[in-house]
Short mmCIF file of C-alpha atoms and ligand atoms in Angstrom, two decimals:
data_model
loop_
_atom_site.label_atom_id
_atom_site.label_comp_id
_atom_site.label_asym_id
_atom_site.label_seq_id
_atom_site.Cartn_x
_atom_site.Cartn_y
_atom_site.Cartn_z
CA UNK K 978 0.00 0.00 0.00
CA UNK K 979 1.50 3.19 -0.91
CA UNK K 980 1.95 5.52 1.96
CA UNK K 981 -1.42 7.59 2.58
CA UNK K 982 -1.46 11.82 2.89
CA UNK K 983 -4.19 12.27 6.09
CA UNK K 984 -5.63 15.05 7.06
CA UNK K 985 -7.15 14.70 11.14
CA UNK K 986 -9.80 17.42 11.31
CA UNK K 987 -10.52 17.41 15.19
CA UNK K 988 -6.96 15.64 16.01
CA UNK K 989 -7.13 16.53 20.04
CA UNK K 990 -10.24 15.08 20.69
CA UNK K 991 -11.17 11.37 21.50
CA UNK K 992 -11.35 10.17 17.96
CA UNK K 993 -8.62 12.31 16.95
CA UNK K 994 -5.97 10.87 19.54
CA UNK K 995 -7.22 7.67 19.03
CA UNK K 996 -6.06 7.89 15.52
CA UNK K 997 -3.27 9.20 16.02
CA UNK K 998 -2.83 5.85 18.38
CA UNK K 999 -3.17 3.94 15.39
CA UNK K 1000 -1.10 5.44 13.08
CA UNK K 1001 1.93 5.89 15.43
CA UNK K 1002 1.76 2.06 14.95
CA UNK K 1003 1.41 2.30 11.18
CA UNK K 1004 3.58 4.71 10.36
CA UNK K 1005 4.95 3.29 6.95
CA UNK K 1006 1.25 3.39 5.77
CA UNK K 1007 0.89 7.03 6.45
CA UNK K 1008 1.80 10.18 6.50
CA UNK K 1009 -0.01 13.12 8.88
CA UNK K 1010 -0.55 16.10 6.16
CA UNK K 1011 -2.48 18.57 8.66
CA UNK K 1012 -3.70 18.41 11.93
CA UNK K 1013 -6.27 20.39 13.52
CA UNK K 1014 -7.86 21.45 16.75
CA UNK K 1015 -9.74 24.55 18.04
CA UNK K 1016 -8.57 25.29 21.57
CA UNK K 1017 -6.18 22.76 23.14
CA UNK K 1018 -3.00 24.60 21.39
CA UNK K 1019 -0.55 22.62 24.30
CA UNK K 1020 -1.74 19.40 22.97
CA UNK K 1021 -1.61 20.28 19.48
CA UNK K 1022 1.91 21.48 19.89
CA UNK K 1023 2.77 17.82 21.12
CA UNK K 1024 0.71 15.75 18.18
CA UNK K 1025 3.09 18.13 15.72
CA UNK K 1026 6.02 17.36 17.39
CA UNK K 1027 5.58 13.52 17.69
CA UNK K 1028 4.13 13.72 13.62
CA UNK K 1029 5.60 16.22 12.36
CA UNK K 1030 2.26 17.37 10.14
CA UNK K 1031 2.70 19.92 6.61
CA UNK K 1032 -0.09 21.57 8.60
CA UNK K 1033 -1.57 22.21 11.84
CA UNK K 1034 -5.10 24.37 11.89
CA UNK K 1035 -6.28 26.25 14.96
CA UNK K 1036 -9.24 28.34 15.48
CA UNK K 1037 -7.89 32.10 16.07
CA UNK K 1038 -4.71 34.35 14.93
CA UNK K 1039 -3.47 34.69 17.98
CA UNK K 1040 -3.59 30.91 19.20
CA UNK K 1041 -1.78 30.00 15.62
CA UNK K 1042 0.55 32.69 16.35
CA UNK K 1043 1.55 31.30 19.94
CA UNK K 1044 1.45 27.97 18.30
CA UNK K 1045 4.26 28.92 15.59
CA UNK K 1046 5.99 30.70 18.26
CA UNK K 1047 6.39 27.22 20.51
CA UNK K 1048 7.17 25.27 17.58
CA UNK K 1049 10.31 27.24 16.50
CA UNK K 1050 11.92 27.15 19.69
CA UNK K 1051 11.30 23.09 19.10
CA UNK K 1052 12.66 23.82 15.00
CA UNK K 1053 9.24 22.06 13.86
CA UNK K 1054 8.82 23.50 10.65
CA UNK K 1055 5.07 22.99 10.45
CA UNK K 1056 3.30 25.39 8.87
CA UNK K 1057 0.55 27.18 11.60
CA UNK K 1058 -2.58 28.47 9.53
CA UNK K 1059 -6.38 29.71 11.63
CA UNK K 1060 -9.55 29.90 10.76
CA UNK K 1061 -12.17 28.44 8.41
CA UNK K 1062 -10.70 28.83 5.17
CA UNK K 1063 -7.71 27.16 6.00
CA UNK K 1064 -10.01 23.49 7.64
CA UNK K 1065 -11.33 23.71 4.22
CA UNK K 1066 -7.91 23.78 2.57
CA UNK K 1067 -6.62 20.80 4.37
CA UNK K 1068 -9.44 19.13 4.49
CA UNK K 1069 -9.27 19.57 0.25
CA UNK K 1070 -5.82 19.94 -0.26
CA UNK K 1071 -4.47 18.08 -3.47
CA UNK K 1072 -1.42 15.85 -1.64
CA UNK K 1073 -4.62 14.79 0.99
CA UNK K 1074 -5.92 11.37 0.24
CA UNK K 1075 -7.77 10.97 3.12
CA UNK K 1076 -10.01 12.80 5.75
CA UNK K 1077 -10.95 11.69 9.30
CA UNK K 1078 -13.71 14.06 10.05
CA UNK K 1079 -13.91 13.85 13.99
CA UNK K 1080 -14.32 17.17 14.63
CA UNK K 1081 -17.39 17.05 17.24
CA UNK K 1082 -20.94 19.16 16.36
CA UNK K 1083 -22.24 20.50 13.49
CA UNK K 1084 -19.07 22.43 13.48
CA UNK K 1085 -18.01 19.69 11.46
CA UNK K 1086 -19.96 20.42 8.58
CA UNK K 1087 -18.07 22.74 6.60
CA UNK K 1088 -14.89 21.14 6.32
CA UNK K 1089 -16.15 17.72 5.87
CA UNK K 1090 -18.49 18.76 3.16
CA UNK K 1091 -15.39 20.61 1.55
CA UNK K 1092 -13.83 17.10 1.81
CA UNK K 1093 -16.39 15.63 -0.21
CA UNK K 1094 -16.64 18.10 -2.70
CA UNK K 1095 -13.14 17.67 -3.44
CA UNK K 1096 -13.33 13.76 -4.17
CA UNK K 1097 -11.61 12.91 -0.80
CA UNK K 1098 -11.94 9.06 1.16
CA UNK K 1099 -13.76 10.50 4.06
CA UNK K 1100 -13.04 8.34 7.33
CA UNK K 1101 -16.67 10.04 8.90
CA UNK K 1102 -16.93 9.85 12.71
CA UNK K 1103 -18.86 13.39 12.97
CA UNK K 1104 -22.28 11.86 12.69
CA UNK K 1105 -23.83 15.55 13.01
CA UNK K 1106 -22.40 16.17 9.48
CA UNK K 1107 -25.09 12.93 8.16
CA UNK K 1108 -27.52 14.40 10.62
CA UNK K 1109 -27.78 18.23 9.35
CA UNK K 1110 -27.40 17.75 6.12
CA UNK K 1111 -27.58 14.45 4.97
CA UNK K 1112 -29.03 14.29 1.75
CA UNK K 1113 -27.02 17.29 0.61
CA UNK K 1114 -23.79 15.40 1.78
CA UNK K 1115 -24.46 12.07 0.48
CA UNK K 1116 -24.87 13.74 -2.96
CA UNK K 1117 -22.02 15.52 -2.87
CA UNK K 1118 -20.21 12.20 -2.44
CA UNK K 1119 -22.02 10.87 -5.24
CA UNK K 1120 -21.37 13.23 -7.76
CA UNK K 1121 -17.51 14.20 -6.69
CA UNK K 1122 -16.43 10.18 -6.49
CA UNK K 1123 -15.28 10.53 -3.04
CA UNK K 1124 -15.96 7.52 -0.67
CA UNK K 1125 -17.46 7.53 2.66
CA UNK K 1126 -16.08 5.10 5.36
CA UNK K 1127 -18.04 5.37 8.77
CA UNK K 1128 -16.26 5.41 12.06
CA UNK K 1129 -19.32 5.23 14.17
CA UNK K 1130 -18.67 1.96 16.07
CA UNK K 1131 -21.93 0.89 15.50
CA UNK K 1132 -22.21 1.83 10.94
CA UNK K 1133 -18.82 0.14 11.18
CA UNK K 1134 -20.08 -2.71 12.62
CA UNK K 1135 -22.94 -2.78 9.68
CA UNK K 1136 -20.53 -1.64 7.26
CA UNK K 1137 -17.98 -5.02 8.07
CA UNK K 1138 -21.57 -7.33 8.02
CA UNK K 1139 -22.60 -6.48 4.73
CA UNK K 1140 -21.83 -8.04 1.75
CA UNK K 1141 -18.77 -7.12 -0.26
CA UNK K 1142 -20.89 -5.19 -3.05
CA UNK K 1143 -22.99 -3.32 -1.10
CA UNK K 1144 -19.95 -2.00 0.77
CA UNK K 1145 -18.20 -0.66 -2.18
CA UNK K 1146 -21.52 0.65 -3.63
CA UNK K 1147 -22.32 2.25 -0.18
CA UNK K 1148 -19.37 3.85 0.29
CA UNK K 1149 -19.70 5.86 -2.93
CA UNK K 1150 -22.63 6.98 -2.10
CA UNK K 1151 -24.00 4.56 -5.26
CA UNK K 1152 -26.44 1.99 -2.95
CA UNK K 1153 -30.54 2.31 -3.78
CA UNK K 1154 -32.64 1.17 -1.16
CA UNK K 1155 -34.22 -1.33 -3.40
CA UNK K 1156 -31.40 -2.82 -3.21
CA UNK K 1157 -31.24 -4.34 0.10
CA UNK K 1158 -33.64 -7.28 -0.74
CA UNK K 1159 -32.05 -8.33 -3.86
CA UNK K 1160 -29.32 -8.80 -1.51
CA UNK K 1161 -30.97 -10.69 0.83
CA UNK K 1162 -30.73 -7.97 3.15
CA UNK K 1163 -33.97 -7.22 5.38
CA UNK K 1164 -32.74 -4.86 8.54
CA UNK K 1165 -29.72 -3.21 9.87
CA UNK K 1166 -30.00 -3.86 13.67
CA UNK K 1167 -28.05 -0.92 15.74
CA UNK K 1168 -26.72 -2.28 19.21
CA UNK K 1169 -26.79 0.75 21.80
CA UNK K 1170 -25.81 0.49 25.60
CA UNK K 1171 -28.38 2.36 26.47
CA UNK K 1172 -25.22 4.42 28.78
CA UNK K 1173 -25.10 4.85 32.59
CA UNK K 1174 -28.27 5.23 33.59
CA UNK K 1175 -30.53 2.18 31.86
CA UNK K 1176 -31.08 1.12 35.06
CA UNK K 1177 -30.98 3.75 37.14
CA UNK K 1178 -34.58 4.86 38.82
CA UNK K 1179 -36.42 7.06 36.45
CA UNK K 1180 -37.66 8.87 39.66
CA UNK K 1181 -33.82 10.51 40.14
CA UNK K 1182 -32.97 11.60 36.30
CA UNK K 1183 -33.80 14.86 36.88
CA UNK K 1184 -30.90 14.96 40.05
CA UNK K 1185 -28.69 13.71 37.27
CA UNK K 1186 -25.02 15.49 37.25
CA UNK K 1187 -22.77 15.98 34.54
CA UNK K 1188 -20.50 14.48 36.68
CA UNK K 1189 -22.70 11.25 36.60
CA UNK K 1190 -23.90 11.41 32.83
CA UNK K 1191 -19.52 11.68 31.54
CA UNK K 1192 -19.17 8.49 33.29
CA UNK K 1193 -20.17 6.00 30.50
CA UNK K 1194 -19.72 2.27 31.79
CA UNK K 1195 -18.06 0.63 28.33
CA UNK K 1196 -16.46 3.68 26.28
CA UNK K 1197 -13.95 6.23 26.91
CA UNK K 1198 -15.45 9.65 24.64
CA UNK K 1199 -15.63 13.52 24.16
CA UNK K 1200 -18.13 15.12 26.35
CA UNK K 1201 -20.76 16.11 23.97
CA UNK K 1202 -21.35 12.72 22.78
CA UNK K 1203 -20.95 11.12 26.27
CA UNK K 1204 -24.04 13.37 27.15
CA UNK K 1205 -26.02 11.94 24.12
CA UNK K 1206 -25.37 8.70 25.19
CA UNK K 1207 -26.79 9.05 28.76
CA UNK K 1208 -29.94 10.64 26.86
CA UNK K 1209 -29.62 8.20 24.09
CA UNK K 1210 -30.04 10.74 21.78
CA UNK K 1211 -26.98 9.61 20.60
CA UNK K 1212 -28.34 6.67 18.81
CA UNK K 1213 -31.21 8.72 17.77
CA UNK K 1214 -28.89 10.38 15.94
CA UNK K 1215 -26.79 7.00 14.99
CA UNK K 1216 -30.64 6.49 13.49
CA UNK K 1217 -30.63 9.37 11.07
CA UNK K 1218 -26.93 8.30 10.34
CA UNK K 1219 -27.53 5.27 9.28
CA UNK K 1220 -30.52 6.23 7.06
CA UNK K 1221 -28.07 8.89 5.23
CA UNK K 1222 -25.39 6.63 4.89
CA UNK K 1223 -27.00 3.29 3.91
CA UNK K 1224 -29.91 4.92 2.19
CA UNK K 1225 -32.35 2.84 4.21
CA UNK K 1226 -35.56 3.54 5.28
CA UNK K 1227 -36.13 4.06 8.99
CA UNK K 1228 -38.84 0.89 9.40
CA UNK K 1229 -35.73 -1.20 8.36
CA UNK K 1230 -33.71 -0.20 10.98
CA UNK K 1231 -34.29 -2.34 14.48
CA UNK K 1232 -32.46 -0.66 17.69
CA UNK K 1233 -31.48 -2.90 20.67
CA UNK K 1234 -29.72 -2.27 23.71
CA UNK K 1235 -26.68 -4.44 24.49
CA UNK K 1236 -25.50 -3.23 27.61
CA UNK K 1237 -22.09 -5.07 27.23
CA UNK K 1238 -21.08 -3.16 24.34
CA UNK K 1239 -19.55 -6.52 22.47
CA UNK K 1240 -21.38 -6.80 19.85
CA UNK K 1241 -21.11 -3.27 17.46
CA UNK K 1242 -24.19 -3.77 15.68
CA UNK K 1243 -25.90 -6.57 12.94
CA UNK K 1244 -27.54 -7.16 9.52
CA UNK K 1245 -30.25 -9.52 9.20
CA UNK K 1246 -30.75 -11.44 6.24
CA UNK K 1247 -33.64 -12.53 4.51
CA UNK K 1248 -32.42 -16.67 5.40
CA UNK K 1249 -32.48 -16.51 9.14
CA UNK K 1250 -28.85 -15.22 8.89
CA UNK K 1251 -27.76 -12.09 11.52
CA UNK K 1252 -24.15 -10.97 11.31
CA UNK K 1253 -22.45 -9.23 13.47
CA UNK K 1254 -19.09 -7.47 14.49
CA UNK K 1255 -17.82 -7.98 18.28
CA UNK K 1256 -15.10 -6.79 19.64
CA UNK K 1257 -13.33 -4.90 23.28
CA UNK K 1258 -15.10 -1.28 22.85
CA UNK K 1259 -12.50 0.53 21.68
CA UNK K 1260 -12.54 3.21 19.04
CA UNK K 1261 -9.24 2.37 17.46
CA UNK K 1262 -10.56 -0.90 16.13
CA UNK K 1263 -13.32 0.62 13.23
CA UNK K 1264 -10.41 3.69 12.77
CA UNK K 1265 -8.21 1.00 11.78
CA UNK K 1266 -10.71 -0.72 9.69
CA UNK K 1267 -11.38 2.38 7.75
CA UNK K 1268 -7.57 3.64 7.67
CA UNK K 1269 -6.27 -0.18 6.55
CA UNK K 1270 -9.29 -1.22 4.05
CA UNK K 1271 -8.79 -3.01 1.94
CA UNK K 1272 -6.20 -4.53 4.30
CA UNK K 1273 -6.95 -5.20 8.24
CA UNK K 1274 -3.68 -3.20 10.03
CA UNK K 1275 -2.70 -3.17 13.60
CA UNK K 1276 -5.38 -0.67 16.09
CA UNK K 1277 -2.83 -1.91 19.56
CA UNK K 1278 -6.11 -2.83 20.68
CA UNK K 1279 -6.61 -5.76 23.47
CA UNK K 1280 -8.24 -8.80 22.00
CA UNK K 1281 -11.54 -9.89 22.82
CA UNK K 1282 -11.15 -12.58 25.63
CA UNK K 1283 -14.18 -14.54 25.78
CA UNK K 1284 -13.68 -16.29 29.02
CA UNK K 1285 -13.59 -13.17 31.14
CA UNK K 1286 -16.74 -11.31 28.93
CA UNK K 1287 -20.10 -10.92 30.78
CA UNK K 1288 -23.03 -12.74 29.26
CA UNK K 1289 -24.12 -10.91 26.13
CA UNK K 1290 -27.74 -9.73 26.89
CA UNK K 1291 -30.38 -7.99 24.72
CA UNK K 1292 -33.30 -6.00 25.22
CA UNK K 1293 -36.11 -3.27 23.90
CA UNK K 1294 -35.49 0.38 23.98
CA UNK K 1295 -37.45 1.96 26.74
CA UNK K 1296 -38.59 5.30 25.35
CA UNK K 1297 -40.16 6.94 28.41
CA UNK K 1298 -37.11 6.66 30.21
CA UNK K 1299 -35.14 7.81 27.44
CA UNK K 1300 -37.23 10.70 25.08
CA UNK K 1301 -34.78 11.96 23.26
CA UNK K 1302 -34.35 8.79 21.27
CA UNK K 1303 -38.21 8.92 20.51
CA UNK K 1304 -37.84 12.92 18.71
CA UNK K 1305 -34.96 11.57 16.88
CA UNK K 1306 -37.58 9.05 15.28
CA UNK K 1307 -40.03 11.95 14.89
CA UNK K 1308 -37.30 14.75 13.33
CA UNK K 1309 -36.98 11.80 10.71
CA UNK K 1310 -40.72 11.21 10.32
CA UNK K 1311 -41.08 15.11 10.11
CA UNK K 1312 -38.08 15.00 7.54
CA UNK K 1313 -37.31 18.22 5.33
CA UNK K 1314 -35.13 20.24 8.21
CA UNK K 1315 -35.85 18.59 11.46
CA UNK K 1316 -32.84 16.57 11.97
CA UNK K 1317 -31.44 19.88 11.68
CA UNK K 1318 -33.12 21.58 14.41
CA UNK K 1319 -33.05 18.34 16.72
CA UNK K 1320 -29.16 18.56 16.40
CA UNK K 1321 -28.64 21.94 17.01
CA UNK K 1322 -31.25 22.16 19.93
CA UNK K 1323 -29.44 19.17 21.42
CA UNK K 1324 -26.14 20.85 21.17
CA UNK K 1325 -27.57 23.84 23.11
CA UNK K 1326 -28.97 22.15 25.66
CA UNK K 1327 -26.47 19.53 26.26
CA UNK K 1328 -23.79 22.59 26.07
CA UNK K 1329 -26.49 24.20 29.08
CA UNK K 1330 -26.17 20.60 31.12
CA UNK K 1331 -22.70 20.30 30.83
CA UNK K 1332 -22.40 24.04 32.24
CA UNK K 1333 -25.12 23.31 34.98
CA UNK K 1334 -27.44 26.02 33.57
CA UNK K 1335 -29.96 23.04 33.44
CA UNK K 1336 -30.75 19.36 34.36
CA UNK K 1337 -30.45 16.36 32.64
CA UNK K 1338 -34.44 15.64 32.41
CA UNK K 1339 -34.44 19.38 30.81
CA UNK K 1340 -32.45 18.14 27.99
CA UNK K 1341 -35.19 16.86 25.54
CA UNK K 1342 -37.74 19.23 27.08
CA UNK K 1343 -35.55 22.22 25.30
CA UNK K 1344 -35.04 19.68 22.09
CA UNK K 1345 -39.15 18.82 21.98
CA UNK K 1346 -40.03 22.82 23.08
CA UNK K 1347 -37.59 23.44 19.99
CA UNK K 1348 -38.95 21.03 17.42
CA UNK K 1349 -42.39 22.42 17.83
CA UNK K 1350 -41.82 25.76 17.92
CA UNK K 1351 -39.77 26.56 14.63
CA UNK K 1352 -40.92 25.89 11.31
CA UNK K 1353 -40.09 23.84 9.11
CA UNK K 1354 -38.54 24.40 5.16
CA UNK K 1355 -40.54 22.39 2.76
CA UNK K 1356 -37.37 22.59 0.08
CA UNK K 1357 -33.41 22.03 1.03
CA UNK K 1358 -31.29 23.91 -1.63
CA UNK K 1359 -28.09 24.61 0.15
CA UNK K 1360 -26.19 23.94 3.02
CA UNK K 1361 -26.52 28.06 3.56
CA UNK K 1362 -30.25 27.63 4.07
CA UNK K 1363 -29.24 24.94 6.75
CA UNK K 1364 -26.58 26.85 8.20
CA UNK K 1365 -29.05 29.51 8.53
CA UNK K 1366 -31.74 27.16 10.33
CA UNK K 1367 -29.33 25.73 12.87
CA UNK K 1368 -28.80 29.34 14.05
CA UNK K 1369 -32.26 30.10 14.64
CA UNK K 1370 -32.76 26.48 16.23
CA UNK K 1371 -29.70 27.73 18.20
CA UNK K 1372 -30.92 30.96 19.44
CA UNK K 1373 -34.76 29.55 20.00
CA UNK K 1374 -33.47 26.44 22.43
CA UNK K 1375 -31.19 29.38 23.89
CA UNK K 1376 -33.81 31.50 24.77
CA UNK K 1377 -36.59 28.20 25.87
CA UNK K 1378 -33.46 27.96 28.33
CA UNK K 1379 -33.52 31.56 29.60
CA UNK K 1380 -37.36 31.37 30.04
CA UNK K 1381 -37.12 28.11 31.60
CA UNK K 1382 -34.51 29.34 34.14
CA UNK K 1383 -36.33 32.51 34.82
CA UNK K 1384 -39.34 30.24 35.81
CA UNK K 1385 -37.41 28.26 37.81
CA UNK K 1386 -36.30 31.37 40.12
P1 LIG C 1320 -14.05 15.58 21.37
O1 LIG C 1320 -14.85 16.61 22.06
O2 LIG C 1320 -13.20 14.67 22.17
O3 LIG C 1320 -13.12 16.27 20.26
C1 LIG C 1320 -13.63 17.19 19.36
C2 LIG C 1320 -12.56 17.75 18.44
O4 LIG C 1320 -13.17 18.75 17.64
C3 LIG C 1320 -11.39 18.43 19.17
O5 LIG C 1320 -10.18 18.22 18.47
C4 LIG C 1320 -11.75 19.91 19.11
O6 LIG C 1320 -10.62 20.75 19.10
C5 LIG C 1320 -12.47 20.00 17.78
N1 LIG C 1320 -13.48 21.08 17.74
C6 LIG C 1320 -14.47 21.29 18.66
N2 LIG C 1320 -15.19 22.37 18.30
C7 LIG C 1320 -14.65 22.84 17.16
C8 LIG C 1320 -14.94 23.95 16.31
N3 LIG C 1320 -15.95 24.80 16.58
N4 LIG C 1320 -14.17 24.13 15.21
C9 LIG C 1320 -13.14 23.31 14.94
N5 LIG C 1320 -12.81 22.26 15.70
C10 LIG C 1320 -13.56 22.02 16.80
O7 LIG C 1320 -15.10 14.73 20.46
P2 LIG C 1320 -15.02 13.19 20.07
O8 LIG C 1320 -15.63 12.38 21.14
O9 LIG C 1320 -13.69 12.84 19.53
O10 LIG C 1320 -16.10 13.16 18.88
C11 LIG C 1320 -15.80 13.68 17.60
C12 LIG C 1320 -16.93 13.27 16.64
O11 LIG C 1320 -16.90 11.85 16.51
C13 LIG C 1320 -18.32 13.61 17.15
O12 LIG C 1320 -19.11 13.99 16.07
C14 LIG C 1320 -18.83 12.33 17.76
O13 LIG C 1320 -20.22 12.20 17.70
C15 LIG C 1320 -18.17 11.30 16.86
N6 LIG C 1320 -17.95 10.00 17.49
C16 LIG C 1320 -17.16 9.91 18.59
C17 LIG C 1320 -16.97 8.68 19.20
C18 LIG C 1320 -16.08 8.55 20.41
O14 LIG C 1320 -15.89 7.41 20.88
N7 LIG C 1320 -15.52 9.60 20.94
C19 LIG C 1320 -17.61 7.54 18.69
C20 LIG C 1320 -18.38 7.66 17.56
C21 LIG C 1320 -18.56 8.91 16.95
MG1 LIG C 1321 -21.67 5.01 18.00
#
């Protein structure tokens, strides 16, 4: 395999390290082109040292400048660039083969979409970008011939269970929906933990810290999506994902909690048939997949060992306990924009939560309060028009917050 240009958008976060972790061990394969990051400039300044990147990106002037300044002393001659324009150019840069898109939030969206529009292998852990715009994105990867490869534990799982065709085809963006029964295919099953509290007492969410909610029992992750997993919004949004990138209908997709984390997720075929991917939850195994395929390279992860796993159980989704998983389902039966507003309420109020502005139970009351109250466009030209519709879905769950804090006093 010739050696591989990269490009980590997001490189100091959880998914971003954690590549890094695997290409540390894989260093003949690849090459770090840019790195990028929006506020931890210390750890950034490490990652460039250790990888010695053409590029690292930070958010402001003056954090690029402080940046450059720290890596002259260490005579890294990486070049220090800020701002959006420059995610876009490394994220479309000629020499860049491939993008991991792991910056967290619809932040995301930009650069990854620049990615696709300029024919890139994108290596997609930023579900939000599938989730905002999804049908916009998927076309772009259509038309431009790049590939997507999902990172999501869980679409990687699906991805490594379906047949060989309907991976390549699915990855370009090329798979039709009718197709899944002339493949024998008849659901994509999504395996969720259903986080820390599944079983804790419904009658103490609302006393529910962020302390508490970080805490996830079988994965080590950013905060954001840690949150979403205590709501389970996170696999509400895993939902939409999956409908974006394996252009399935949402009645085809089955969600069932696995508390043990083993198994990633399955596809059922039409004989009886359910594959599935297992493995130690760790993220470094489906970033390895993606970075390796078509080969399977080394992700320094522990091997399964059966003999000290818990039993493997299974059970239904309990949607009172856990609402936010239930408006995911209704932002896709609403369709046209509400995936968009769902996202970018969630972000605000899980941003709130995190801060202690509000509690945990709040959480999809700001999300529902949200959905209902702004409108919805019947036609999706642009991702401008969606830009523009997170901000007001922003500034409304913002200001249900205010009112809702105001009450409170
Ligand atoms: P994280 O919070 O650990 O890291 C986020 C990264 O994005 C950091 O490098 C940060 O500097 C950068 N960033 C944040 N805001 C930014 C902005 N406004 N502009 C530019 N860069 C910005 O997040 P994470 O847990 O690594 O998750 C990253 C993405 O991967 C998310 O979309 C998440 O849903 C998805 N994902 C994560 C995991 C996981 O195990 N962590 C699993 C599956 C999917
Ligand atoms: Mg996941």
């Amino acid at each position: 395999m010739k050696q591989q240009n990269i490009s980590i958008l997001g490189a100091t976060g959880s998914i971003g390290t954690s590549t890094l972790d695997v290409i540390s061990l894989n260093r003949d394969k690849f090459r770090v082109f840019a790195i990028t990051a929006n506020s931890q400039i210390d750890k950034l300044f490490l990652q460039c040292i250790e990888f010695n990147p053409y590029y690292a990106v930070v958010a402001n002037e003056s954090d690029a400048n402080r940046l450059h300044d720290m890596l002259r002393t260490k005579e890294v001659d990486t070049e220090v660039l800020y701002g959006a324009e420059s995610l876009a150019y490394v994220a479309s840069h000629q020499n860049v083969d491939m993008v991991m898109a792991a910056i967290v939030g619809a932040a995301g969206l930009l650069p990854t979409l620049d990615a696709a529009r300029a024919g890139k292998k994108i290596l997609l852990a930023n579900k939000e970008t599938l989730v905002v715009a999804g049908d916009l994105f998927m076309r772009t990867v259509r038309q431009s011939g790049a590939s997507v490869l999902p990172v999501d534990s869980e679409h990687n799982a699906i991805f490594q269970s379906l047949p060989e065709k309907v991976r390549l085809a699915m990855a370009n963006g090329k798979w039709k929906t009718e197709d899944y029964q002339s493949s024998g295919i008849s659901s994509i099953i999504l395996t969720a933990s259903g986080g820390p509290f599944l079983d804790t007492d419904i009658d103490i969410f609302a006393n529910i810290t962020p302390q508490m909610a970080l805490k996830h029992p079988n994965w080590s992750m950013g905060r954001k999506i840690s949150i979403d997993s205590a709501t389970m919004m996170n696999k509400g949004l895993e939902v939409i994902e999956a409908c974006h990138l394996f252009n399935i209908p949402a009645d085809l997709i089955e969600v069932v909690i696995h508390p043990q984390s083993i198994i990633h997720s399955m596809v059922r075929y039409i004989d009886g048939s359910v594959l599935a991917q297992m493995g130690t939850p760790n993220m470094c195994t489906p970033i390895a997949y993606c970075l390796g395929l078509p080969e399977r390279i080394d992700a320094g992860v522990e091997a399964l060992d059966f003999f000290t796993t818990d039993a493997l159980c299974f059970r239904a989704p309990d949607i009172e306990r856990f609402p936010c998983l239930q408006l995911a389902f209704e932002a896709l039966r609403l369709g046209k924009d509400a995936p968009c507003i769902l996202n970018a309420a969630n972000e605000i109020a899980v941003a709130n939560f995190l801060d202690d502005k509000i509690r945990f139970t709040d959480i999809a009351r700001v999300i529902e309060k949200t959905m209902s109250l702004c409108p919805l466009n019947d036609d999706i030209f642009s991702i401008e028009q969606l830009l523009q519709k997170d901000t007001i879905a922003r500034d409304m769950a913002q200001q249900i917050i205010t009112d809702m804090i105001k009450n409170d006093e």
